Structures are given as structure tokens and as C-alpha cells.
Coordinates of C-alpha atoms in Angstrom, one line a residue:
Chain A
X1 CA 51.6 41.2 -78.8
X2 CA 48.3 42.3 -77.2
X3 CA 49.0 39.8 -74.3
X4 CA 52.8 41.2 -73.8
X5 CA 51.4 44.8 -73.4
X6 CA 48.5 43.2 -70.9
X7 CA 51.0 41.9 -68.7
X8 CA 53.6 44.8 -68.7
X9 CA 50.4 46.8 -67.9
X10 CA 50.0 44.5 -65.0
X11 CA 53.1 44.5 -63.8
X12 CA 53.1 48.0 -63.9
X13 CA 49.5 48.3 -61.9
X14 CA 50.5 46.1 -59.5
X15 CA 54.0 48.1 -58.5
X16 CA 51.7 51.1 -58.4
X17 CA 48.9 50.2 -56.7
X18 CA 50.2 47.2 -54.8
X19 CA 46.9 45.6 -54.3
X20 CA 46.7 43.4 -51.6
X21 CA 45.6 39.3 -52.5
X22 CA 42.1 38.0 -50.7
X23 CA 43.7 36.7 -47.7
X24 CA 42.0 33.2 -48.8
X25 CA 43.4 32.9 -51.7
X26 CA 46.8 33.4 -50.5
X27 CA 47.5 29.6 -50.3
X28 CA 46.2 29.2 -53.6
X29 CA 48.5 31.9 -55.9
X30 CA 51.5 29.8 -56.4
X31 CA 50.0 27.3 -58.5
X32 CA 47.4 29.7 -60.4
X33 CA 50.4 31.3 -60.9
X34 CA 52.3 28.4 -62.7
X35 CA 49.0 27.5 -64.6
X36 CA 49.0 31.3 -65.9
X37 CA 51.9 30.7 -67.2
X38 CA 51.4 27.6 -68.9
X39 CA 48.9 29.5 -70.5
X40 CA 50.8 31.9 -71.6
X41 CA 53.2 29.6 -72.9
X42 CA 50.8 27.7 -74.8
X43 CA 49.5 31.2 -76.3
X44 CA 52.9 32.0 -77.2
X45 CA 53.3 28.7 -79.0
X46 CA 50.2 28.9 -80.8
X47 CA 51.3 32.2 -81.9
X48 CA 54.4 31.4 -83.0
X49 CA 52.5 29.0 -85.0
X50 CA 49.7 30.5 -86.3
X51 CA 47.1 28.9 -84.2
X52 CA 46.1 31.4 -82.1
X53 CA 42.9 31.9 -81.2
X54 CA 42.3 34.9 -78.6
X55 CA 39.1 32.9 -77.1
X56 CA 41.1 30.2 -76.7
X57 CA 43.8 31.8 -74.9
X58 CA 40.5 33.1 -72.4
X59 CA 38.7 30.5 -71.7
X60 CA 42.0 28.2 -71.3
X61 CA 43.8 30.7 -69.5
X62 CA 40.9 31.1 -66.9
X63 CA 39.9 27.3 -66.9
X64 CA 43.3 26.5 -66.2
X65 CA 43.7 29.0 -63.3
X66 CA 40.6 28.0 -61.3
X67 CA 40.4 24.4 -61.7
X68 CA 44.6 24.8 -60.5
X69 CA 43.2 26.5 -57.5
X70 CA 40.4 24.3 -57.2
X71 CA 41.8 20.8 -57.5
X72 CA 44.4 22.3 -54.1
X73 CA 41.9 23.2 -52.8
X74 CA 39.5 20.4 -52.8
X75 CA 43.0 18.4 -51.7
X76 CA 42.7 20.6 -48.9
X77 CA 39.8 19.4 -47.6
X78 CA 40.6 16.2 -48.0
X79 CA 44.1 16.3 -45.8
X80 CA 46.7 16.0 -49.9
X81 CA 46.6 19.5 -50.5
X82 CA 50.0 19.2 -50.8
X83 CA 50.9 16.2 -52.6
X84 CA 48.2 17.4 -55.1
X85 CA 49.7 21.0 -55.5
X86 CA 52.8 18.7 -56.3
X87 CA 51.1 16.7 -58.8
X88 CA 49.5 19.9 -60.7
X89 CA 52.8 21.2 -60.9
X90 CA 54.5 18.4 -62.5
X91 CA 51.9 18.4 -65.3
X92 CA 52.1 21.9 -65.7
X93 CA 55.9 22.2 -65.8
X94 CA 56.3 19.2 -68.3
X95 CA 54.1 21.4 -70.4
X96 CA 56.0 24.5 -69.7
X97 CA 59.1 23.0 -70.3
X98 CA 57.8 21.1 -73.7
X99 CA 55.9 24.3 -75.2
X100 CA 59.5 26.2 -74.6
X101 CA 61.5 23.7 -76.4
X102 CA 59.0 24.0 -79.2
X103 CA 58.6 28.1 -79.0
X104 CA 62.6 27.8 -78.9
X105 CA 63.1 25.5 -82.1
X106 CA 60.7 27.8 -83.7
X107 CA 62.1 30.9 -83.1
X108 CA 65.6 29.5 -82.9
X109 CA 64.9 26.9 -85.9
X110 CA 67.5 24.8 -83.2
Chain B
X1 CA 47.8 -27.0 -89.8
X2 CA 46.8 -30.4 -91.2
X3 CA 47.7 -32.3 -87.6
X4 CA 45.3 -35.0 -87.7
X5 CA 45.7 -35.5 -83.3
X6 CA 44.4 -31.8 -82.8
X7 CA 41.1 -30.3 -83.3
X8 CA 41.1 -28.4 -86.8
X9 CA 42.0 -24.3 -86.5
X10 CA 41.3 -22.4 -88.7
X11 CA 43.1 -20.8 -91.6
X12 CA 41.4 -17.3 -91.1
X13 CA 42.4 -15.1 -87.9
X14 CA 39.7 -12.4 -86.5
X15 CA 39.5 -9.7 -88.1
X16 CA 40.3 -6.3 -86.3
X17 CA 37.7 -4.1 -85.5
X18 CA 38.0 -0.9 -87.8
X19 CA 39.8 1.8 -86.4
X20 CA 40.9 -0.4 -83.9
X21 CA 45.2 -0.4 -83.2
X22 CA 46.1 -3.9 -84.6
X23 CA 49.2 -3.4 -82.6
X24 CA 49.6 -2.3 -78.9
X25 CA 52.0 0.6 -78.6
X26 CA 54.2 -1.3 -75.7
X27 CA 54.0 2.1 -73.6
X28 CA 50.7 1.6 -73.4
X29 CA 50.5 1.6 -69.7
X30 CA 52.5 4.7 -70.2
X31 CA 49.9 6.5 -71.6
X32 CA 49.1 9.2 -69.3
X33 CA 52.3 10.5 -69.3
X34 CA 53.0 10.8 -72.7
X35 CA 49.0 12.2 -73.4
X36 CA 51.1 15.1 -70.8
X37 CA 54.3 15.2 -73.2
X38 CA 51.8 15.4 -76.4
X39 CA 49.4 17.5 -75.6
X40 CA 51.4 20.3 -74.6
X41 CA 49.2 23.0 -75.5
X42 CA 45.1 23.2 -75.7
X43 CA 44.3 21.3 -79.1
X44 CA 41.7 23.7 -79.2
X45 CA 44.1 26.4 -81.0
X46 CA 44.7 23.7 -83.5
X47 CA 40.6 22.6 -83.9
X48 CA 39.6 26.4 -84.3
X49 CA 42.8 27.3 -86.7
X50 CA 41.7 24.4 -88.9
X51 CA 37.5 26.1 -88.8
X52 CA 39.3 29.1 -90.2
X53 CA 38.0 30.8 -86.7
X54 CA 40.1 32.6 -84.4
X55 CA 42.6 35.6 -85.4
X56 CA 41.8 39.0 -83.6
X57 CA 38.1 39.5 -82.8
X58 CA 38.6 40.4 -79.4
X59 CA 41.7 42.6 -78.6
X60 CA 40.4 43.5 -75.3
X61 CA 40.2 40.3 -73.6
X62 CA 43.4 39.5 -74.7
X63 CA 45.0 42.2 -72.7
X64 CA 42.7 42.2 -70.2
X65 CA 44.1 38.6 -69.4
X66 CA 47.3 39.5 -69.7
X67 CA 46.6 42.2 -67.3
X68 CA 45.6 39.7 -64.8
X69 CA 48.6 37.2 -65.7
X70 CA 50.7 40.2 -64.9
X71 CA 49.2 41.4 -61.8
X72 CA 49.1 37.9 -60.3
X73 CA 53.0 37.8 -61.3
X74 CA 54.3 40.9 -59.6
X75 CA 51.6 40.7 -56.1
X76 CA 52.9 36.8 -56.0
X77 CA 56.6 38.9 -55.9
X78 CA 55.8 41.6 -53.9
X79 CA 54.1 39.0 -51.4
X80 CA 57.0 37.1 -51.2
X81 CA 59.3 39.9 -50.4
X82 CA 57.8 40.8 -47.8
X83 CA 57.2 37.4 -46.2
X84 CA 59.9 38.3 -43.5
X85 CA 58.4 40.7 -42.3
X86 CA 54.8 38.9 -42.0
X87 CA 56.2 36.0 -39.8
X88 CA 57.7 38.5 -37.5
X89 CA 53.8 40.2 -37.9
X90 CA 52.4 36.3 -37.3
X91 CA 54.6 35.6 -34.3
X92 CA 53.8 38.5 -32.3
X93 CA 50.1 38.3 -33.2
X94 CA 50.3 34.6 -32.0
X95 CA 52.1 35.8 -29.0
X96 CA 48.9 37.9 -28.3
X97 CA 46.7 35.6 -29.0
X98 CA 48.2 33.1 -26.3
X99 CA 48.2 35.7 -24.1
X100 CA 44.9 36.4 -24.2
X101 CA 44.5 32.6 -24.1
X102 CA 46.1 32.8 -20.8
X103 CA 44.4 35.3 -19.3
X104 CA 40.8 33.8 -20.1
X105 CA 42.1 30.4 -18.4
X106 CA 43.7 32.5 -15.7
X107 CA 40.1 34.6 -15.4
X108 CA 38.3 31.1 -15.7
X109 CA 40.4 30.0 -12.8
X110 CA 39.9 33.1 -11.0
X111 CA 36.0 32.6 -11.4
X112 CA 36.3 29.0 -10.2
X113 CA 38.1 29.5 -7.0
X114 CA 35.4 31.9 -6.5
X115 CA 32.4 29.3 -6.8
X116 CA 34.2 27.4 -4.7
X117 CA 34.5 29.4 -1.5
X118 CA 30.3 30.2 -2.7
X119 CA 29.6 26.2 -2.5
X120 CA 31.9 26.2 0.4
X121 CA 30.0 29.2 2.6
X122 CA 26.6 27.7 1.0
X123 CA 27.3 24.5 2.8
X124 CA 28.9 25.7 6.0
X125 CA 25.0 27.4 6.0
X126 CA 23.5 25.0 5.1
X127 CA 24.8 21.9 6.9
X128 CA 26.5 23.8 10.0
X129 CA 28.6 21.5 11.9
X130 CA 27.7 18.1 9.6
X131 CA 30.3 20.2 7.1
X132 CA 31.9 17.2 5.2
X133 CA 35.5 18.1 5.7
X134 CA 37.0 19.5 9.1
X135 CA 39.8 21.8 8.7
X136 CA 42.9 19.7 8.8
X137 CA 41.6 18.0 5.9
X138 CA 40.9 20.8 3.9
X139 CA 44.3 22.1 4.2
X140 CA 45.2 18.8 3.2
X141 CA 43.6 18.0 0.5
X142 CA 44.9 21.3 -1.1
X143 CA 41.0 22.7 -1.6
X144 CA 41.7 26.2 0.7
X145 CA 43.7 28.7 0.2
X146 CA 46.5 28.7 3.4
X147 CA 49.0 30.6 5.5
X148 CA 51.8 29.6 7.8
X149 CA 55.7 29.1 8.7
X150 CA 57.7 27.5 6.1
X151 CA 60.4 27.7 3.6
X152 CA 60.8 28.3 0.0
X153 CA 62.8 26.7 -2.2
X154 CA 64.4 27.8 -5.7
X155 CA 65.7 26.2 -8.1
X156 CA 67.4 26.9 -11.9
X157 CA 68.2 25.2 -14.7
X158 CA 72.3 25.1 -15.8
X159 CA 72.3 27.7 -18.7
X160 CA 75.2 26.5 -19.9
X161 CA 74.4 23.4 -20.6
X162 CA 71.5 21.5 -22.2
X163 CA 71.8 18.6 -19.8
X164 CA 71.2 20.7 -16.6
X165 CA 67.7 21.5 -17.6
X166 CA 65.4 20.9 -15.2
X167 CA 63.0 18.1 -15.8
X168 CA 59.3 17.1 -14.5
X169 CA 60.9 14.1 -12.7
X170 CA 63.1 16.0 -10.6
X171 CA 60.4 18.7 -9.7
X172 CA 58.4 15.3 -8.5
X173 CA 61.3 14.2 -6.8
X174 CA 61.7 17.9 -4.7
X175 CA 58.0 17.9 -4.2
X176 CA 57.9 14.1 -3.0
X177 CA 60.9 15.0 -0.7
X178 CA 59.2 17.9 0.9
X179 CA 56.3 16.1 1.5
X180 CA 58.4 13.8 2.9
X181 CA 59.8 16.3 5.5
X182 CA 56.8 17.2 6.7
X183 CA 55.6 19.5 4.6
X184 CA 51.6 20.5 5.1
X185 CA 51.0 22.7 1.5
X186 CA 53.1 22.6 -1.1
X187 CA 53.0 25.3 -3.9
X188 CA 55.4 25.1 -7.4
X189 CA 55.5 28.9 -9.0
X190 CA 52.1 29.3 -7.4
X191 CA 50.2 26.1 -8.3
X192 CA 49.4 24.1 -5.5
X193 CA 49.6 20.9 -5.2
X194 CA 47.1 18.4 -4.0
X195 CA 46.3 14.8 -4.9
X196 CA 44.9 15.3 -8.2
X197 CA 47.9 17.7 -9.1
X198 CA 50.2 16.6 -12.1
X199 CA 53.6 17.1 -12.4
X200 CA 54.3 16.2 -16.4
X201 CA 56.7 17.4 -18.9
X202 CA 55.1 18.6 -22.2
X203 CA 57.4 19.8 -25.1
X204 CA 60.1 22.1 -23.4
X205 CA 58.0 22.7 -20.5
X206 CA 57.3 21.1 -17.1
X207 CA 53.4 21.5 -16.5
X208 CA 52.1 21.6 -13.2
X209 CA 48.1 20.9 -13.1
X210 CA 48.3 21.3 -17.1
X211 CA 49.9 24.6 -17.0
X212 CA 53.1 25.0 -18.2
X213 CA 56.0 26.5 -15.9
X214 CA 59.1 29.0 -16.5
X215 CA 62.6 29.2 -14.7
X216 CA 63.3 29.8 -11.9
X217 CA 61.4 27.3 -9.9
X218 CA 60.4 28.5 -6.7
X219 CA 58.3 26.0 -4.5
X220 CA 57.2 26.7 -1.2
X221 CA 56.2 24.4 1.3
X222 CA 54.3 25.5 4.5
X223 CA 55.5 23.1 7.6
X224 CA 58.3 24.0 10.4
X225 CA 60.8 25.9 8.8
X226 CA 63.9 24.3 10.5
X227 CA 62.5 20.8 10.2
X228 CA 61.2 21.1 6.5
X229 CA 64.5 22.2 5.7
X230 CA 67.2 19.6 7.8
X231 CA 64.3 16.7 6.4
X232 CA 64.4 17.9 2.8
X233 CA 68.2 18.3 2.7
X234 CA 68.8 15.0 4.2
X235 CA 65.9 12.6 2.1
X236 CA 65.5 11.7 -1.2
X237 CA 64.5 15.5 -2.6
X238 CA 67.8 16.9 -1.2
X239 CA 70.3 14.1 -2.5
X240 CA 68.0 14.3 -6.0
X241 CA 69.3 18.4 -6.1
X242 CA 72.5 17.7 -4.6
X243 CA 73.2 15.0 -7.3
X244 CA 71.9 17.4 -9.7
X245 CA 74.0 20.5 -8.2
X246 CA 77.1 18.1 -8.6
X247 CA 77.0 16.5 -12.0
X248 CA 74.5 18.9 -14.1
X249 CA 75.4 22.5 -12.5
X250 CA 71.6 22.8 -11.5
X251 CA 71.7 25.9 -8.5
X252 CA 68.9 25.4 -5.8
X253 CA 68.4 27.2 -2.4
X254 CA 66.5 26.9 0.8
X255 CA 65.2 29.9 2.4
X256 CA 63.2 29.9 5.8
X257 CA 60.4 31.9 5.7
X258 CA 57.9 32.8 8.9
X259 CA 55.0 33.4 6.6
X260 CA 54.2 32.1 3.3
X261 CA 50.4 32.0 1.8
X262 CA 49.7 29.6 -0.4
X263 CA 46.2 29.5 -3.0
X264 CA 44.1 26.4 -3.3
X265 CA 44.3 24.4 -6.3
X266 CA 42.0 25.9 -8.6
X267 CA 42.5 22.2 -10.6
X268 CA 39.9 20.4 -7.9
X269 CA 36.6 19.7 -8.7
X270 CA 34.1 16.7 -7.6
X271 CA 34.3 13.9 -9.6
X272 CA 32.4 11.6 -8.2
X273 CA 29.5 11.8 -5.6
X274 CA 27.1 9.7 -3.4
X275 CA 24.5 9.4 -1.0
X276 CA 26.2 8.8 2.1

């Protein structure tokens, strides 16, 4: 509940204030974005489930986020930056997509 | 297990080790992807749910993450909508940018035709009439900067049709022509050419002495006027355009000219040097 009001505060800070991204981490946002939101699934799940843990949702929310950003970006420097950005994302979204069937049959109960 | 011709087994098998799978799972090479399909979520909210840990303790963070999740969400959004409008920002910035480019190899250039007519005055000084080149070969070899009678010729690509685009070979072929016919300097769109001088097709572009050219392609040539341009039109270079003009729609012209001024190539340099 907490995390819903965070983000709809966010979302509303960042229409008013449009802040402006650190021009380096531009290249990086998309896939910190889709490992935020694997987080946010898996906090969702945990909820729904009556697991959660608010210092787990931290540190794996952050962890997630900058080791996202920094596995691209060490494949960067090594000429895959691409084909690992790929790879993140396919581990991510099988855990997207699994923790939303889950959150579904829970809340669904189908 | 009582075969008397082989050596006696034994009745007991090895015992596994505990804890150990007695069975391998036949995915087992599969194993990474299904530790992705299994492990979903952090098994840390199950380990800390279990301790009796966890629940509310500290509200803040939780929203303050949010927060972030939220404002990374709607500037990843924003950024995207306006991603139009940065290319057109990138494109003329790189526009700039090559401009300036330009201009620093064009000052460059500048700087170096300069030290040349120094080294060339510093040795007219210096040796007097031993000067290593005598005129005539100075115009030739394309190192001066020269003026005469001559004619200059234009030439444009078909813009109808992709296939009477003007290529580096035919610009070789004109400039082969004209020397050729006579011709004593030859210029393309201000580049002059000498012996080290190349005429080359990169990308889209023809370069002359590595810099890259734009339609229309106007070449002069110092030499007679009248003979430059009856040679030209009846060698090589003029049935190369006419051929052109014919099956491509390529336009060209000759014009007669009684003064044209051509620069030196800026391209030449000493590359190799002795004691004579």
C-alpha cells in the first residue's frame, strides 16, 4: 500500500518537476526500469502472500537496479552491451511474467 | 550372480551419499532455466517471514522506493516522448560539429599552403638559383598556386534517376581526358590535382584528395582554350560524357574562359628526401 502511494507520488513529481536523467545514465534506464519492476512485482507477490518484508523490498529493489545497470554496462565495455541488456531482460521478464501469474491466481484464485 | 567365468560382483551396491539425489532430475542440464522459472521472487521474503522478521518497521523506505520506482517510470516516458524532437536536436548539433570539423581542416590547409610558400621563399634565399624546381615544373607538379587561359567544365548528376549519378571513375575519366588535351593545371570544385591527388568514391561521395565533393562539378583546366576544348571533346574524357549524356541523362558543358586561377594542392608534402 505504502509502495502504491510512493510511486503515484513519483509519478506525480516527475510530471511536475520533470527532472532531467544524468545524461550517462540515459543508456542505462530501460533495463533499471524493467528490474524496478520486477521488484515491484515480487513485492506485490510477497504481499499478496504475506511475506513481505519492507527491507527486503530495499535492498532487492536497489540491488536489482544497479547490478541491471551495471552488468550493461560492464557489457559495454566489453563490445555485448547489447546482447547482455537482452539477456537481463529475458531473466527479468520470465520473472515478471511468472510473479503475475502467481499475483493473478492469488487474487483471481484462477 | 553365481557365473562361475566372471569375476564375483558383489551383492551390495554403493551406498548414496546422504543428502545426495539418488536420481538425476533428466532436466538437469536444464537447470538454469528452471532455478529462473522457480525462483521468481527473492527467497529472502520467504527466509525472513519464516524468522517472524519483517512486517512494517520502516514505512518510509518503502515509499521512498516507490517514489523512485515511480519517477524512473514517468522520466523513462517523458524521455521517450520527446525522442523526436532530440534526433532533430542531435542532427543539427552533428551538423555543427562537422562544420566546424571542416573548417579546422579547411584552416589547417589554409596554414599549410602558407608554410609552404615560407619554405618556398626560405629556399629561393637560401639556395638562389640552385632552387630545386624551375618553374615549369612547379606548375606541373601542382605545388603553386597558377593563373592562365583555359576552360571550365561542368558537370551534373541526372536527378531523375539514380543511375545518372556521377561516379569517381568518370571524374577520373574527364580529368585523364583533359590532361590528355593538353591541359597544364587541372582543378575539380577547387582541389587541384597533381600526382599524389586521388580521385576515390567514399559512401555517396566522390573525394578528391580525401575531401569529399558536392554537385555540380565544375573542373577547370588551364591550357589553350580552343585546343583543350576540340581535344577533350574528341578523346576519351569527351566520348566518356557524351556516352553518359546519352544513356544516363548526365548534363555537362564546356566554357572558354581567358583567365582562370587555380590554388596549389594543399595535399603535397615531402615524403621522401635525400642527399643529392
Amino acid at each position: 500500500m505504502l509502495a502504491i502511494i510512493g510511486l503515484i507520488l513519483g509519478v506525480a513529481l516527475a510530471l511536475v518537476f520533470r527532472p532531467e536523467m544524468p545524461f550517462w545514465l540515459q543508456p542505462y534506464l530501460p533495463i533499471m526500469i524493467v528490474a524496478a519492476m520486477d521488484a515491484l512485482v515480487g513485492a506485490a507477490r510477497a504481499s499478496l502472500e504475506r511475506t513481505f518484508s519492507d527491507r527486503v523490498f530495499g535492498v532487492s529493489f536497489i540491488s536489482n537496479v544497479a547490478i541491471a545497470a551495471v552488468i550493461v554496462w560492464l557489457g559495454d565495455l566489453i563490445g555485448v552491451g547489447s546482447q547482455l541488456s537482452t539477456a537481463v531482460l529475458v531473466v527479468l521478464g520470465i520473472r515478471i511474467f511468472t510473479n503475475a501469474a502467481v499475483i493473478r491466481r492469488l487474487v483471481l484464485h484462477a | 550372480m553365481g557365473d562361475a567365468t566372471g569375476p564375483h560382483l558383489p551383492d551390495a551396491t554403493i551406498a548414496p551419499e546422504p543428502g545426495a539425489r539418488t536420481e538425476r532430475a533428466p532436466d538437469a542440464s536444464m537447470e538454469l532455466l528452471n532455478s529462473i522459472q522457480r525462483e521468481t521472487i527473492d527467497p529472502e521474503y520467504a527466509a525472513v517471514a519464516s524468522e517472524g522478521l519483517g512486517r512494517s518497521r520502516a514505512p518510509v523506505l518503502v515509499i521512498v522506493i516507490g517514489l523512485l520506482a515511480g519517477l524512473m517510470f514517468t522520466t523513462s516516458g517523458l524521455r521517450a516522448g520527446v525522442g523526436a524532437k532530440d534526433a532533430a536536436g542531435a542532427r543539427t548539433e552533428l551538423i555543427t560539429q562537422i562544420g566546424q570539423a571542416e573548417q579546422r581542416v579547411q584552416d589547417s590547409r589554409t596554414r599549410a599552403t602558407q608554410l609552404n610558400a615560407e619554405i618556398e621563399q626560405i629556399e629561393r634565399e637560401r639556395l638562389g638559383d640552385a632552387h630545386l624546381l624551375s618553374e615549369p615544373d612547379l606548375i606541373w607538379s601542382g605545388q603553386v598556386s597558377v593563373i592562365g587561359p583555359g576552360i571550365v567544365l561542368t558537370i551534373n548528376d541526372n536527378p531523375k534517376d539514380a543511375n545518372g549519378t556521377i561516379v569517381d571513375q568518370d571524374l577520373r575519366q574527364v580529368a585523364n581526358g583533359l590532361w590528355l588535351a593538353g591541359a597544364e593545371a587541372i582543378s575539380i570544385n577547387g582541389h587541384r590535382l597533381s600526382a599524389r591527388t586521388a580521385i576515390r568514391q567514399a559512401g555517396a561521395a566522390i573525394t578528391v584528395d580525401y575531401r569529399s565533393l558536392t554537385t555540380p562539378y565544375r573542373i577547370e583546366a588551364i591550357g589553350d582554350p580552343g585546343a583543350l576544348e576540340s581535344g577533350f571533346t574528341a578523346n576519351s574524357g569527351g566520348a566518356w560524357l557524351n556516352y553518359l549524356r546519352r544513356n544516363y541523362g548526365v548534363s555537362w558543358a564546356i566554357e572558354r574562359r581567358k583567365e582562370v586561377q587555380l590554388g596549389p594542392d594543399a595535399g603535397l608534402a615531402v615524403g621522401h628526401a635525400g642527399v643529392a
